[in-house]
């Protein structure tokens, strides 16, 4: 069984110079072309390859290496030297593959409509499918060895020590590994299996044209996913209402196509889980990191038991906004009126530096290196991939994609994505390639710890009542969006796969009904669940990475606990945390986090987080004007 992390153990900066051209491009009513943005606000992909000629040389090298890999087929049990040489060669293939794919894909993400990099990405995806097929024999052959043979090889060859956890994890999943021929066939299907996600990305990010919508100045502006996240927070209710209706009305036009792509993705994952003899797709998604399905189920159960604080928050927001009715498009509106956290990028970086100081001087030095060395792509441009991500590349350095719009949320996103990036930096520096790829379960801890520390700093240093009200609302929004909303996503996926595994046909009507019902359950009786929200499932890219989003919730809950320990215990907790970052994928996630000081097999971290949410609600109620 070829795990993706064995080939690609990574996750999915601007110079600190003020530039009026960048500010104008970020705030213009028109989404700028990439060529209009100053180079100091773009990532430096030449750190991966200095030119496409260099990229092509590695592409050709990888092509030439694959036959060498095949030469080890049926020979791994002959000697410990063969086994080690084969694994080392596979590592080399993985390192080159990760560079090739990252370079092509990140260039594509600069402008998803650029046919040149669409083609380059497709070209490397085809080669990676070949690489997967060429290496697919390795794990079945290792598992076919008598236990005593593998044990003897590990004793004979000291170079195999780096692969100790890999062997242990592989043997644990032995029952799910197929024959070499079947594994090769599955590997060759990987390119086809990407079709639903690729179609979704092209439709959502390249082909859909959103209409003009009402801007803050009362004039029409071109709507985009990036601008929607800003407009939905407007204090002008007409602005956010029109943006909401325009966005979801547009998605609704394509609901059947989106249902087909999501349905195809669900069928793909069910197919892979069944051929590998898992009891369910959920089990197959969690088994890779040895996470029991009970962790997923307990998460949903624990949040269900704590929905009352979310319902109370909606009621308080309705009161604070002085609304007769609170609608879905009111949820993101700041509660503190006339408070503008207009934070230019350079000022945002200074806040991040100060807020993350509790992580220690070593962490701060790496952070500053990342902020000043071409790691980050800052501003939105026409066709750019929406949202934000971090991408770690073994033997290079991490990269971060942003769509910065001068909000506090954007500052928090910088802290979040740099948490991922520095996690990659530490793990790749301190782990061999085979264990450098940490799990998403751990990744979201590293990113969210930074968000928690930044917000804690802001709350501790802000005395102004209105600004404090704003920041408390930001905390509550973070928990609403990360814990409550992502749990709702997780429950949606669980219900969706249960229906599909029971033979039900996935249709747009089914998805709309499920999504609307969950919004009613989670947000409670006070809110008006607008008809338009029913199609929101169509714009969520995370549903193409099945059973992924629950890790945002576990990550946030673990981060809340770890941040509190660092703030109260100081250096001992700080050192445990740095060791967690250095651990990469050298052990199971639950074990790594236990060493850092948090037990995620228990519901306690989630309960602690939601209790803190309730306490912050109490302070919010005190700050709100009395009626």
XYZ file of C-alpha atoms in Angstrom:
627
model
C 0.000 0.000 0.000
C 1.673 3.204 -1.163
C 0.850 6.017 1.210
C 0.955 9.459 -0.372
C 3.096 10.674 2.521
C 5.896 8.303 1.534
C 6.320 10.166 -1.746
C 5.189 13.579 -0.553
C 5.683 14.168 3.194
C 4.524 17.794 3.104
C 1.316 19.762 3.688
C -0.757 21.161 1.718
C 7.823 36.171 1.943
C 7.254 39.370 1.279
C 9.959 41.978 1.979
C 8.918 44.401 4.691
C 8.752 47.455 2.432
C 5.758 49.784 2.340
C 4.472 50.159 -1.177
C 1.567 52.345 -2.216
C 1.130 50.350 -5.423
C 0.497 47.209 -3.383
C -1.984 49.058 -1.184
C -3.797 50.417 -4.207
C -3.952 46.988 -5.834
C -5.295 45.427 -2.638
C -8.030 48.031 -2.206
C -9.003 48.758 -5.817
C -12.567 48.077 -6.927
C -11.039 45.855 -9.625
C -9.196 42.644 -8.844
C -5.640 43.376 -10.067
C -3.671 41.373 -12.586
C -0.691 39.559 -11.092
C 1.690 41.685 -13.145
C 0.428 44.781 -11.313
C 1.614 43.564 -7.904
C 5.122 44.477 -6.713
C 7.576 41.579 -6.699
C 8.367 41.995 -2.995
C 4.844 40.779 -2.212
C 5.194 37.595 -4.239
C 6.730 34.303 -3.153
C 10.084 33.344 -4.636
C 9.465 30.101 -6.487
C 12.926 30.353 -8.024
C 14.099 28.942 -4.685
C 12.649 25.635 -5.908
C 13.929 25.838 -9.483
C 15.825 28.766 -10.976
C 14.111 28.207 -14.317
C 11.740 25.899 -16.145
C 14.812 24.419 -17.781
C 15.984 23.303 -14.335
C 12.482 21.969 -13.639
C 12.576 19.984 -16.874
C 15.996 18.548 -15.994
C 14.584 17.171 -12.735
C 11.516 15.948 -14.593
C 13.758 14.024 -16.992
C 15.879 12.772 -14.094
C 12.808 11.395 -12.362
C 11.710 9.731 -15.581
C 15.100 8.060 -15.852
C 15.092 7.012 -12.195
C 11.844 5.044 -12.329
C 13.338 2.082 -14.241
C 16.044 1.843 -11.561
C 13.288 1.542 -8.979
C 11.670 -1.285 -10.901
C 14.981 -3.155 -10.927
C 14.499 -3.893 -7.209
C 11.184 -5.623 -7.789
C 11.137 -9.175 -6.355
C 14.611 -8.617 -4.850
C 13.919 -6.930 -1.508
C 14.025 -10.181 0.454
C 17.428 -11.106 -0.995
C 19.468 -8.838 1.289
C 19.280 -5.991 3.773
C 21.370 -3.937 1.338
C 18.757 -4.294 -1.384
C 16.021 -3.230 1.004
C 17.892 -0.131 2.166
C 18.952 0.884 -1.358
C 15.374 0.553 -2.589
C 13.967 2.658 0.239
C 16.641 5.320 -0.262
C 15.873 5.465 -3.968
C 12.166 5.809 -3.204
C 13.001 8.707 -0.881
C 14.929 10.365 -3.700
C 11.938 9.933 -5.995
C 9.710 11.489 -3.337
C 11.992 14.490 -2.820
C 12.225 15.228 -6.550
C 8.484 14.617 -7.003
C 7.570 17.064 -4.251
C 9.702 19.800 -5.826
C 8.349 19.199 -9.323
C 4.735 19.211 -8.222
C 5.047 22.187 -5.877
C 6.699 24.355 -8.534
C 4.049 23.589 -11.153
C 1.065 23.684 -8.818
C 2.022 26.889 -6.998
C 2.635 28.636 -10.318
C -0.816 27.421 -11.353
C -2.284 28.784 -8.126
C -0.932 32.238 -8.991
C -3.518 32.230 -11.790
C -5.724 29.159 -12.028
C -6.829 30.175 -15.532
C -3.247 30.102 -16.882
C -3.247 27.290 -19.446
C 0.548 27.002 -19.387
C 0.721 25.973 -15.737
C -2.469 23.943 -15.958
C -0.597 21.908 -18.562
C 2.607 21.758 -16.509
C 0.662 20.589 -13.465
C -1.112 17.946 -15.531
C 2.211 16.827 -16.973
C 3.782 16.270 -13.561
C 0.625 14.623 -12.197
C 0.915 12.050 -14.961
C 4.546 11.384 -14.061
C 3.693 11.129 -10.363
C 1.133 8.474 -11.215
C 3.965 6.606 -12.958
C 6.142 7.084 -9.889
C 3.392 5.691 -7.707
C 3.074 2.658 -9.951
C 6.856 2.145 -10.059
C 7.111 2.133 -6.263
C 3.885 0.275 -5.533
C 5.617 -3.097 -5.142
C 7.700 -2.005 -2.150
C 5.232 -2.372 0.692
C 3.606 -5.610 -0.511
C 7.084 -7.164 -0.814
C 8.105 -6.014 2.651
C 4.902 -7.426 4.094
C 5.421 -10.706 2.237
C 8.734 -11.246 4.025
C 8.724 -13.607 6.978
C 8.810 -11.590 10.182
C 12.158 -13.061 11.143
C 13.704 -11.985 7.831
C 12.682 -8.358 8.227
C 13.814 -8.408 11.855
C 17.208 -9.802 10.829
C 17.615 -7.166 8.103
C 16.859 -4.390 10.580
C 19.535 -5.722 12.911
C 22.103 -6.149 10.125
C 21.702 -2.770 8.425
C 22.092 0.300 10.633
C 20.782 2.496 7.797
C 17.355 0.928 8.267
C 17.046 2.559 11.697
C 15.518 5.659 10.098
C 12.680 3.444 8.886
C 11.796 1.907 12.270
C 8.464 3.673 12.728
C 7.669 3.174 9.059
C 8.077 -0.604 9.443
C 6.002 -0.706 12.620
C 3.209 1.335 11.055
C 3.282 -0.752 7.886
C 2.982 -4.026 9.767
C 0.049 -2.621 11.739
C -1.887 -2.096 8.500
C -0.850 -5.336 6.857
C -4.397 -6.614 6.393
C -5.226 -3.663 4.127
C -2.346 -4.159 1.698
C -3.136 -5.899 -1.576
C -0.970 -7.931 -3.929
C 1.817 -6.144 -5.859
C -0.209 -6.291 -9.090
C -3.312 -4.875 -7.388
C -1.279 -2.136 -5.706
C 0.232 -1.132 -9.044
C -3.223 -1.016 -10.615
C -4.537 1.217 -7.844
C -1.522 3.503 -8.146
C -2.105 3.874 -11.868
C -5.689 4.924 -11.151
C -4.581 7.890 -9.021
C -4.578 10.390 -11.893
C -8.132 9.459 -12.894
C -9.166 9.629 -9.241
C -8.155 13.311 -9.133
C -10.797 14.217 -11.713
C -13.628 15.235 -9.326
C -11.378 17.595 -7.369
C -9.790 18.985 -10.535
C -13.198 19.678 -12.065
C -14.337 21.344 -8.845
C -11.254 23.592 -8.807
C -11.621 24.610 -12.432
C -15.342 25.307 -12.069
C -15.130 27.134 -8.732
C -11.940 29.110 -9.310
C -11.539 29.575 -13.056
C -14.863 29.242 -14.896
C -17.484 30.801 -12.626
C -18.111 34.504 -13.191
C -19.625 36.283 -10.213
C -21.781 39.369 -10.836
C -21.024 42.868 -9.625
C -22.244 43.541 -6.116
C -22.707 46.550 -3.854
C -19.410 47.867 -2.492
C -18.748 49.724 0.746
C -18.738 53.040 -1.134
C -22.172 52.375 -2.616
C -20.745 51.627 -6.045
C -20.710 48.233 -7.811
C -17.584 46.110 -7.387
C -16.655 42.817 -9.014
C -17.521 39.972 -6.634
C -14.937 37.254 -6.006
C -14.471 34.605 -3.331
C -11.716 36.713 -1.797
C -13.833 39.843 -1.733
C -16.845 37.967 -0.411
C -14.972 37.206 2.825
C -14.538 40.968 3.283
C -18.003 42.099 2.175
C -19.830 39.567 4.385
C -18.261 41.326 7.389
C -19.499 44.762 6.340
C -21.321 46.898 8.900
C -23.636 47.905 6.045
C -26.307 45.222 6.058
C -27.279 45.811 2.432
C -23.670 45.222 1.361
C -23.396 41.880 3.117
C -26.913 40.794 2.166
C -26.345 41.499 -1.534
C -22.924 39.781 -1.493
C -24.472 36.751 0.223
C -27.307 36.479 -2.259
C -25.097 37.085 -5.304
C -22.522 34.498 -4.239
C -24.936 31.694 -3.422
C -27.296 32.442 -6.284
C -24.304 31.998 -8.589
C -23.342 28.679 -6.979
C -26.957 27.564 -7.176
C -26.823 27.799 -10.979
C -24.187 25.055 -10.986
C -25.542 22.964 -8.089
C -26.127 19.826 -10.171
C -22.592 19.914 -11.575
C -21.147 20.421 -8.099
C -23.289 17.545 -6.811
C -21.885 15.341 -9.581
C -18.265 16.234 -8.765
C -18.758 15.741 -5.029
C -20.680 12.526 -5.639
C -17.887 11.258 -7.867
C -15.360 12.006 -5.153
C -17.435 10.153 -2.561
C -17.718 7.104 -4.836
C -13.963 7.159 -5.414
C -13.226 7.108 -1.679
C -15.785 4.379 -1.016
C -14.199 2.294 -3.772
C -10.705 2.605 -2.303
C -11.883 1.834 1.228
C -13.763 -1.278 0.119
C -10.985 -2.735 -2.037
C -8.663 -2.323 0.950
C -11.096 -4.179 3.201
C -12.077 -1.389 5.575
C -15.415 -1.457 7.339
C -16.172 2.118 6.260
C -14.646 5.070 4.460
C -14.371 6.849 7.806
C -12.322 3.986 9.216
C -10.021 4.008 6.180
C -9.455 7.772 6.481
C -8.543 7.578 10.184
C -6.719 4.244 10.183
C -3.665 5.667 8.434
C -2.782 7.625 11.563
C -4.099 5.037 13.999
C -6.954 7.275 15.157
C -9.990 5.284 16.349
C -13.320 6.221 14.789
C -14.522 6.838 18.351
C -12.435 10.037 18.380
C -14.490 11.336 15.443
C -17.799 10.214 16.947
C -16.932 11.614 20.389
C -16.158 14.962 18.812
C -19.628 15.246 17.294
C -21.275 13.978 20.495
C -19.348 16.434 22.681
C -20.204 19.400 20.471
C -23.869 18.352 20.323
C -23.897 18.438 24.124
C -22.528 21.994 24.025
C -24.659 23.669 21.351
C -26.427 25.903 23.886
C -23.503 28.386 24.084
C -23.583 28.761 20.282
C -27.332 29.406 20.374
C -26.716 31.971 23.128
C -24.019 33.628 21.010
C -26.455 34.005 18.105
C -28.981 35.628 20.454
C -26.351 38.039 21.802
C -25.271 38.929 18.274
C -28.874 39.671 17.316
C -29.169 41.955 20.353
C -25.836 43.685 19.748
C -26.658 44.356 16.092
C -30.141 45.574 17.074
C -31.867 43.328 14.552
C -35.504 42.287 14.438
C -34.322 39.116 12.722
C -30.823 37.724 12.477
C -29.991 36.061 9.148
C -27.110 33.892 7.952
C -25.488 36.916 6.313
C -25.324 38.634 9.725
C -23.173 35.958 11.388
C -19.794 37.387 10.381
C -20.547 41.010 11.248
C -18.293 42.518 13.941
C -20.199 43.431 17.085
C -18.212 46.563 17.859
C -19.415 49.327 15.562
C -17.034 52.055 14.412
C -14.009 49.922 15.284
C -11.731 49.578 12.307
C -8.790 47.227 12.545
C -7.333 48.395 9.262
C -3.980 46.643 9.536
C -1.536 47.061 6.645
C 0.563 44.001 5.948
C 3.783 45.296 7.533
C 1.986 46.249 10.755
C 0.303 42.852 10.745
C 3.704 41.160 10.655
C 4.831 43.126 13.700
C 1.737 41.996 15.609
C 2.479 38.388 14.649
C 6.085 38.690 15.852
C 5.012 40.102 19.208
C 2.078 37.755 19.709
C 4.181 34.648 19.089
C 7.009 35.695 21.414
C 5.909 33.115 24.073
C 7.148 30.411 21.679
C 10.721 31.471 22.452
C 13.699 33.150 20.744
C 14.574 30.232 18.467
C 11.033 30.113 17.082
C 11.062 33.904 16.677
C 14.267 33.779 14.628
C 12.785 31.195 12.240
C 9.579 33.222 12.012
C 11.465 36.353 11.025
C 13.440 34.410 8.439
C 10.204 33.224 6.863
C 8.680 36.706 6.853
C 11.677 38.256 5.095
C 12.985 35.569 2.724
C 10.479 35.088 -0.081
C 8.294 32.461 1.569
C 4.983 34.353 1.229
C 2.655 35.366 -1.625
C 0.608 38.161 -0.094
C -2.180 39.755 -2.128
C -5.143 38.617 -4.212
C -4.837 38.886 -7.981
C -7.117 37.902 -10.819
C -7.387 34.125 -11.076
C -5.371 33.433 -7.928
C -6.277 30.452 -5.772
C -8.591 31.636 -3.014
C -7.989 31.238 0.713
C -4.594 30.499 2.204
C -2.250 27.553 2.632
C 1.249 26.514 3.598
C 3.316 24.118 1.512
C 6.417 22.413 2.894
C 9.028 21.176 0.407
C 11.781 18.895 1.672
C 15.271 20.283 0.879
C 13.966 23.780 0.070
C 11.839 25.765 2.561
C 8.102 26.214 3.160
C 5.911 28.594 1.159
C 2.713 30.395 2.182
C -0.143 31.606 -0.012
C -2.291 34.458 1.318
C -5.013 36.759 0.010
C -4.355 39.641 2.418
C -7.029 42.361 2.774
C -5.833 44.386 5.823
C -8.297 42.832 8.308
C -7.473 41.398 11.705
C -8.570 38.046 10.270
C -5.781 38.340 7.713
C -3.215 38.953 10.454
C -4.498 35.843 12.211
C -4.179 33.938 8.939
C -0.511 34.971 8.683
C 0.061 33.564 12.179
C -1.881 30.396 11.285
C -0.059 29.647 8.026
C 3.348 30.479 9.482
C 2.537 27.928 12.186
C 2.265 25.322 9.440
C 5.383 26.629 7.725
C 7.578 26.560 10.824
C 6.246 23.105 11.703
C 7.484 22.008 8.252
C 10.786 23.778 8.792
C 11.401 22.043 12.138
C 10.253 18.589 11.064
C 12.262 18.607 7.839
C 15.378 19.831 9.639
C 15.204 17.249 12.423
C 13.649 14.215 10.716
C 14.807 11.996 7.852
C 12.635 12.242 4.774
C 10.579 9.147 5.602
C 9.271 10.659 8.886
C 9.346 14.354 7.964
C 5.716 14.374 6.855
C 3.542 15.167 9.865
C -0.159 14.401 9.862
C -2.978 16.902 9.440
C -4.071 15.932 12.950
C -0.829 17.479 14.277
C -0.584 20.185 11.629
C -3.686 22.013 12.787
C -2.290 22.149 16.314
C 0.816 24.002 15.146
C -1.173 26.552 13.159
C -3.949 27.161 15.656
C -1.622 27.530 18.635
C -0.300 30.615 16.858
C -3.811 32.009 16.389
C -4.637 31.468 20.052
C -1.416 33.149 21.225
C -1.911 36.119 18.891
C -5.452 36.723 20.079
C -4.421 36.287 23.719
C -1.769 38.991 23.202
C -4.295 41.316 21.611
C -6.776 40.839 24.465
C -4.110 41.406 27.117
C -2.873 44.628 25.544
C -6.217 46.174 24.580
C -8.132 48.198 27.185
C -10.387 50.247 24.902
C -13.904 48.901 25.486
C -14.965 48.884 21.852
C -11.769 47.328 20.601
C -11.901 44.747 23.358
C -15.475 43.956 22.374
C -14.263 43.500 18.809
C -11.458 41.142 19.845
C -13.702 39.055 22.094
C -16.020 38.749 19.141
C -13.025 37.627 17.066
C -12.297 34.907 19.604
C -15.922 33.790 19.615
C -15.940 33.813 15.819
C -12.777 31.726 15.751
C -14.392 29.088 17.949
C -17.661 29.305 16.022
C -15.885 28.840 12.695
C -13.222 26.365 13.810
C -14.965 24.224 16.416
C -18.694 24.477 15.812
C -18.724 25.041 12.049
C -16.029 22.472 11.262
C -17.824 19.919 13.442
C -20.921 20.632 11.373
C -18.791 19.962 8.278
C -17.569 16.731 9.840
C -21.113 15.619 10.631
C -22.202 16.476 7.080
C -19.449 14.222 5.708
C -20.331 11.401 8.075
C -24.001 11.518 7.072
C -23.126 11.848 3.389
C -20.866 8.799 3.352
C -23.316 6.761 5.401
C -26.034 7.487 2.843
C -23.748 6.693 -0.087
C -22.448 3.489 1.535
C -26.062 2.422 2.023
C -26.660 2.811 -1.701
C -28.458 6.172 -1.786
C -27.890 8.346 -4.858
C -26.194 11.663 -4.196
C -28.216 14.529 -5.653
C -28.212 18.281 -5.260
C -31.572 18.081 -3.474
C -30.190 15.589 -0.951
C -27.153 17.765 -0.279
C -29.226 20.935 0.034
C -31.569 19.297 2.566
C -28.754 17.870 4.668
C -26.895 21.175 4.723
C -29.958 23.241 5.627
C -30.990 20.852 8.426
C -27.521 20.941 9.980
C -27.458 24.745 9.946
C -30.812 24.760 11.757
C -29.519 22.286 14.364
C -26.220 24.041 15.030
C -27.295 27.699 14.989
C -30.539 27.210 16.853
C -34.037 28.706 16.795
C -33.107 32.399 16.866
C -31.534 32.636 13.411
C -33.345 32.754 10.067
C -31.703 30.045 7.947
C -31.967 31.677 4.516
C -32.825 29.516 1.531
C -29.615 30.513 -0.262
C -27.415 28.849 2.381
C -28.635 25.387 1.358
C -26.128 25.285 -1.512
C -23.121 26.321 0.590
C -21.792 22.750 0.527
C -20.934 23.344 -3.144
C -18.160 25.849 -2.400
C -16.315 23.867 0.314
C -13.057 22.473 -1.144
C -12.333 20.465 2.014
C -15.030 17.949 1.127
C -12.704 16.701 -1.609
C -10.234 15.661 1.129
C -12.564 13.258 2.882
C -12.841 13.289 6.675
C -10.220 16.018 6.877
C -12.042 18.881 8.601
C -12.541 17.209 11.991
C -8.836 17.768 12.537
C -9.411 21.532 12.609
C -11.541 20.945 15.702
C -9.159 18.564 17.429
C -6.289 20.860 16.440
C -7.941 23.942 17.894
C -8.822 22.142 21.117
C -5.280 20.835 21.522
C -3.897 24.285 20.688
C -6.034 25.957 23.344
C -4.631 23.572 25.942
C -1.001 23.870 24.787
C -1.101 27.675 24.514
C -2.444 27.887 28.058
C 0.383 25.641 29.277
C 3.026 27.808 27.583
C 1.571 30.982 29.063
C 1.342 29.529 32.584
C 4.306 27.098 32.744
C 6.789 29.009 30.594
C 9.976 27.368 29.316
C 9.211 23.706 30.182
C 5.963 23.778 28.177
C 7.709 25.778 25.464
C 10.417 23.117 25.100
C 7.842 20.320 24.992
C 6.085 22.212 22.234
C 9.269 22.679 20.174
C 9.952 18.940 20.508
C 6.436 18.340 19.208
C 7.252 20.444 16.126
C 10.518 18.566 15.607
C 8.817 15.168 15.814
C 7.288 15.323 12.328
C 5.695 11.944 11.639
C 8.014 9.879 13.807
C 5.143 8.526 15.930
C 1.353 8.429 15.920
C -0.330 11.799 16.356
C -2.065 10.934 19.610
C 1.278 9.830 21.094
C 3.167 12.918 19.897
C 0.523 15.203 21.399
C 0.525 13.297 24.687
C 4.260 13.999 24.986
C 3.515 17.671 24.382
C 0.953 17.623 27.193
C -2.520 17.016 25.741
C -4.606 13.828 25.468
C -6.811 13.983 22.377
C -8.308 10.544 22.931
C -10.337 12.247 25.664
C -13.180 14.749 25.103
C -11.646 16.967 27.798
C -9.713 19.348 25.463
C -12.911 20.012 23.498
C -14.860 20.587 26.705
C -12.141 22.971 27.959
C -12.356 24.930 24.710
C -16.149 25.233 24.789
C -16.103 26.165 28.472
C -13.715 28.993 27.589
C -16.138 29.988 24.835
C -18.914 30.224 27.442
C -16.716 32.321 29.744
C -15.949 34.738 26.926
C -19.668 34.977 26.227
C -20.113 36.167 29.821
C -17.602 38.980 29.256
C -19.240 39.835 25.943
C -22.607 40.199 27.687
C -21.037 42.560 30.238
C -19.533 44.726 27.493
C -22.687 44.969 25.412
C -24.905 48.022 26.034
C -27.749 47.277 28.442
C -31.188 47.526 26.869
